[in-house]
Structures are given as C-alpha cells and as structure tokens.
C-alpha cells in the first residue's frame, strides 16, 4: 500500500518475501531500517518507496542475472525523479548469484566520484564491505571509486557457480581511480581474474587465493 510504513522510526529490519510483487509509493520512507533482506525482486516499486529509509545493511537472497539486472538496478538506484533508491549502504551480502554488468565506457569514469555506471554508486562514500557467496560476475569499473570499501569476499559456492573479476573491476586503470581503502580480499570462490582486476589497490594487505588460481 501507499505509505504503509512511512515515518515508522521503530522499524529497523525488513524482509521483502518471495510472494511480494510490488511495493507502494513511500512505503518505507523516513524509516530507520538498518537491515533489508530481499528474498525476491518486486516487479514494481512506487515513487519514494525507500526515500530516506536509512538502509545500511542489504542482503540479496535471489540470483541477479543479465535477465533481471535492469529491474534490480532500478530498485537499487532509483532515479532523480522518483528518489526511490537504496542509498548509503554500509554492507552488502549476495546469497544468490550476482551479475554486475560491464561498463559501456572504454575509458572509465571521469573522476573517482563519478562512477555512475556502478550498481551501488549511491553508496560510494559509505560502503565498507561486500560479499558474494554464490558466484559472481563483477564487471568493468563496478567497484571502483568506493572511498570506504575495505573488504571484499568471494565465497566458494556449492552449486557450481563461478566468480569472475573483469579488467579494472575493482582497481582503476590509473591512480585517479584507485581503491585506497581496500585492505582485505577473500578470493576463495574466484575462478578467473582479468588483467588489472585489482590495479592500484595500493593498501591491500591480505589476499586469500584458491588453489585453482
């Protein structure tokens, strides 16, 4: 429903169940949601559904693929007119396969704070950790320009899915686009890393690699 939980400051944890197909406008606006779990992807979301909902921790339980990426991107990013995006996330956990598409740019963002093609661009100054637990495709420039991102984990999936890191996916192609905050990466579930995947990650201290790499 429209504005179903608007201004409900005591609401801190929300799970969008697999049977939910739509979310009304302003449904969770001006809440204090510290934890949001998506068991499925709603097909429609109303204007300002999560406007200033203050979501800090996101768990995605379904598979994000090339087929539903655009819908998921709209859910996360919103738009300047509807303001329904999920902003200022601190942690993200994918418990399903995660497809993060490649950038359409051949040269990358014009500056480290303008990587608007990154799926989680609206959290580029707040995100501290991201985990891929069921395989992933991390496309070009997807995790570049996140000033507080310290930890990236690729868990070993038990369903045969693989994790791929494309060129410049995490480390930019020049110092201007470096991820100086990243200190720890767990690559247990990674099967391939393209050249310059972690280029210019100057403060990386710990990298756990699988025997297959």
Coordinates of C-alpha atoms in Angstrom, one line a residue:
X1 CA 0.0 0.0 0.0
X2 CA 1.0 3.6 -0.4
X3 CA 2.9 5.0 2.6
X4 CA 2.3 1.7 4.5
X5 CA 5.2 2.2 7.0
X6 CA 6.1 5.8 6.4
X7 CA 7.8 7.6 9.4
X8 CA 7.8 4.3 11.4
X9 CA 11.1 5.1 13.2
X10 CA 11.0 1.9 15.3
X11 CA 11.1 -0.3 12.2
X12 CA 14.7 -1.5 11.9
X13 CA 14.5 -4.8 10.0
X14 CA 12.5 -5.5 6.8
X15 CA 12.3 -8.7 4.7
X16 CA 10.7 -8.5 1.3
X17 CA 9.3 -12.0 0.9
X18 CA 9.2 -14.1 -2.3
X19 CA 5.5 -13.5 -2.7
X20 CA 5.8 -9.7 -2.8
X21 CA 5.4 -8.4 -6.4
X22 CA 5.0 -4.7 -5.7
X23 CA 5.9 -2.0 -3.2
X24 CA 3.7 1.1 -2.8
X25 CA 4.9 4.6 -3.0
X26 CA 6.6 6.0 0.1
X27 CA 6.1 2.6 1.7
X28 CA 9.2 2.8 3.9
X29 CA 10.1 6.5 3.5
X30 CA 11.7 8.2 6.6
X31 CA 12.2 4.9 8.5
X32 CA 15.4 3.8 10.3
X33 CA 15.9 0.4 8.5
X34 CA 19.3 -1.0 9.5
X35 CA 18.6 -4.3 7.8
X36 CA 16.9 -5.0 4.5
X37 CA 16.6 -8.6 3.1
X38 CA 15.3 -9.2 -0.5
X39 CA 14.1 -12.8 -0.9
X40 CA 12.8 -11.9 -4.4
X41 CA 12.8 -8.9 -6.7
X42 CA 9.5 -6.9 -6.8
X43 CA 8.4 -6.1 -10.3
X44 CA 7.1 -2.6 -9.5
X45 CA 8.2 -0.1 -6.8
X46 CA 6.3 3.1 -6.1
X47 CA 7.7 6.6 -6.0
X48 CA 9.9 7.4 -3.0
X49 CA 9.3 3.9 -1.6
X50 CA 12.7 3.9 0.3
X51 CA 13.2 7.7 0.3
X52 CA 15.4 8.5 3.4
X53 CA 14.8 5.0 4.7
X54 CA 18.4 4.9 6.0
X55 CA 19.0 1.3 4.9
X56 CA 22.6 0.4 6.0
X57 CA 22.8 -3.4 5.5
X58 CA 21.4 -5.2 2.4
X59 CA 21.1 -9.0 1.9
X60 CA 20.1 -10.2 -1.6
X61 CA 18.9 -13.8 -1.5
X62 CA 17.9 -14.4 -5.1
X63 CA 20.0 -14.6 -8.3
X64 CA 20.8 -11.4 -10.1
X65 CA 21.4 -12.2 -13.7
X66 CA 21.6 -10.4 -17.0
X67 CA 17.9 -11.0 -17.5
X68 CA 16.8 -9.2 -14.3
X69 CA 19.7 -6.8 -13.9
X70 CA 17.9 -3.7 -15.2
X71 CA 15.0 -4.2 -12.8
X72 CA 17.4 -4.8 -9.9
X73 CA 19.4 -1.7 -11.0
X74 CA 16.2 0.4 -10.9
X75 CA 15.3 -0.9 -7.5
X76 CA 18.7 -0.1 -6.1
X77 CA 19.5 3.1 -7.9
X78 CA 16.0 4.7 -8.3
X79 CA 16.1 7.9 -10.3
X80 CA 16.4 11.6 -9.7
X81 CA 12.6 12.0 -10.3
X82 CA 11.3 9.2 -8.1
X83 CA 14.0 9.1 -5.4
X84 CA 13.2 5.5 -4.6
X85 CA 16.8 4.2 -4.5
X86 CA 18.6 2.4 -1.7
X87 CA 21.4 4.9 -0.7
X88 CA 24.3 5.0 1.8
X89 CA 24.6 1.2 2.3
X90 CA 27.5 0.0 4.5
X91 CA 27.4 -3.7 3.9
X92 CA 26.0 -5.8 1.1
X93 CA 25.7 -9.6 1.0
X94 CA 24.7 -11.6 -2.0
X95 CA 23.4 -15.1 -1.1
X96 CA 22.4 -15.8 -4.7
X97 CA 24.5 -15.4 -7.9
X98 CA 25.4 -11.8 -8.5
X99 CA 25.8 -10.3 -12.0
X100 CA 27.2 -6.8 -12.1
X101 CA 27.4 -5.8 -15.7
X102 CA 30.4 -4.4 -17.5
X103 CA 30.7 -0.6 -18.1
X104 CA 29.9 0.7 -21.5
X105 CA 32.8 3.1 -21.2
X106 CA 36.2 2.3 -22.7
X107 CA 38.0 4.8 -20.5
X108 CA 36.1 4.5 -17.2
X109 CA 34.6 7.3 -15.1
X110 CA 35.8 10.9 -15.5
X111 CA 36.7 11.0 -11.8
X112 CA 36.7 8.7 -8.8
X113 CA 33.5 10.1 -7.5
X114 CA 31.5 10.0 -10.8
X115 CA 31.3 6.3 -11.4
X116 CA 27.6 6.4 -12.1
X117 CA 27.6 3.1 -14.0
X118 CA 28.4 1.2 -10.8
X119 CA 25.3 -0.6 -9.5
X120 CA 25.9 0.8 -6.0
X121 CA 27.1 4.2 -7.0
X122 CA 24.7 5.9 -4.5
X123 CA 26.7 4.2 -1.7
X124 CA 30.2 5.1 -3.0
X125 CA 31.1 7.1 0.2
X126 CA 29.6 4.7 2.7
X127 CA 30.1 1.1 1.6
X128 CA 32.6 -0.8 3.7
X129 CA 32.2 -4.5 2.7
X130 CA 30.6 -6.6 0.0
X131 CA 30.3 -10.4 0.0
X132 CA 29.5 -12.7 -3.0
X133 CA 28.5 -16.1 -1.6
X134 CA 27.1 -17.9 -4.6
X135 CA 29.3 -16.9 -7.5
X136 CA 29.5 -13.5 -9.3
X137 CA 30.4 -11.7 -12.4
X138 CA 32.0 -8.3 -11.4
X139 CA 32.1 -6.2 -14.5
X140 CA 34.4 -3.4 -15.5
X141 CA 34.6 -0.5 -13.1
X142 CA 31.8 -1.9 -10.9
X143 CA 33.7 -1.5 -7.6
X144 CA 35.8 1.5 -8.4
X145 CA 35.6 4.7 -6.5
X146 CA 34.2 3.4 -3.2
X147 CA 36.2 5.5 -0.7
X148 CA 35.5 3.4 2.4
X149 CA 35.3 -0.1 0.9
X150 CA 37.7 -2.2 3.0
X151 CA 36.7 -5.9 2.5
X152 CA 35.5 -7.9 -0.5
X153 CA 34.7 -11.6 -0.1
X154 CA 34.0 -14.2 -2.8
X155 CA 32.8 -17.3 -1.0
X156 CA 33.1 -20.8 -2.6
X157 CA 29.6 -21.7 -3.8
X158 CA 28.3 -25.2 -3.5
X159 CA 26.2 -25.1 -6.7
X160 CA 28.9 -24.9 -9.3
X161 CA 28.6 -21.1 -10.0
X162 CA 31.9 -19.4 -10.7
X163 CA 33.2 -15.9 -9.8
X164 CA 34.8 -13.8 -12.5
X165 CA 36.5 -10.4 -11.9
X166 CA 36.8 -8.4 -15.1
X167 CA 39.5 -5.8 -16.1
X168 CA 39.5 -2.8 -13.8
X169 CA 36.5 -4.2 -12.0
X170 CA 37.9 -3.3 -8.6
X171 CA 41.2 -1.4 -9.3
X172 CA 41.0 1.6 -11.6
X173 CA 43.2 2.0 -14.7
X174 CA 45.1 4.9 -13.2
X175 CA 45.9 6.3 -9.7
X176 CA 42.9 8.6 -10.0
X177 CA 40.6 5.7 -9.8
X178 CA 42.4 3.7 -7.2
X179 CA 40.6 1.9 -4.3
X180 CA 43.0 3.0 -1.5
X181 CA 40.7 1.8 1.3
X182 CA 40.6 -2.0 0.4
X183 CA 42.8 -3.9 2.8
X184 CA 41.4 -7.5 2.6
X185 CA 40.0 -9.7 -0.2
X186 CA 38.9 -13.3 0.1
X187 CA 39.0 -14.8 -3.4
X188 CA 38.2 -18.4 -2.4
X189 CA 35.4 -18.7 -4.9
X190 CA 37.1 -16.9 -7.8
X191 CA 37.9 -18.9 -10.9
X192 CA 39.3 -16.0 -13.1
X193 CA 40.8 -12.5 -12.6
X194 CA 41.3 -10.4 -15.7
X195 CA 44.4 -8.3 -16.1
X196 CA 44.4 -5.2 -13.8
X197 CA 41.4 -6.5 -11.9
X198 CA 43.0 -5.1 -8.7
X199 CA 45.2 -2.5 -10.3
X200 CA 46.3 0.3 -8.0
X201 CA 44.8 -1.2 -4.8
X202 CA 47.8 0.2 -3.0
X203 CA 46.7 -0.6 0.6
X204 CA 45.7 -4.2 0.0
X205 CA 47.3 -6.2 2.8
X206 CA 45.6 -9.6 2.8
X207 CA 44.5 -11.7 -0.2
X208 CA 43.3 -15.3 0.2
X209 CA 43.6 -17.2 -3.1
X210 CA 42.1 -20.6 -4.1
X211 CA 44.5 -23.4 -5.1
X212 CA 43.0 -23.3 -8.6
X213 CA 44.3 -19.8 -9.4

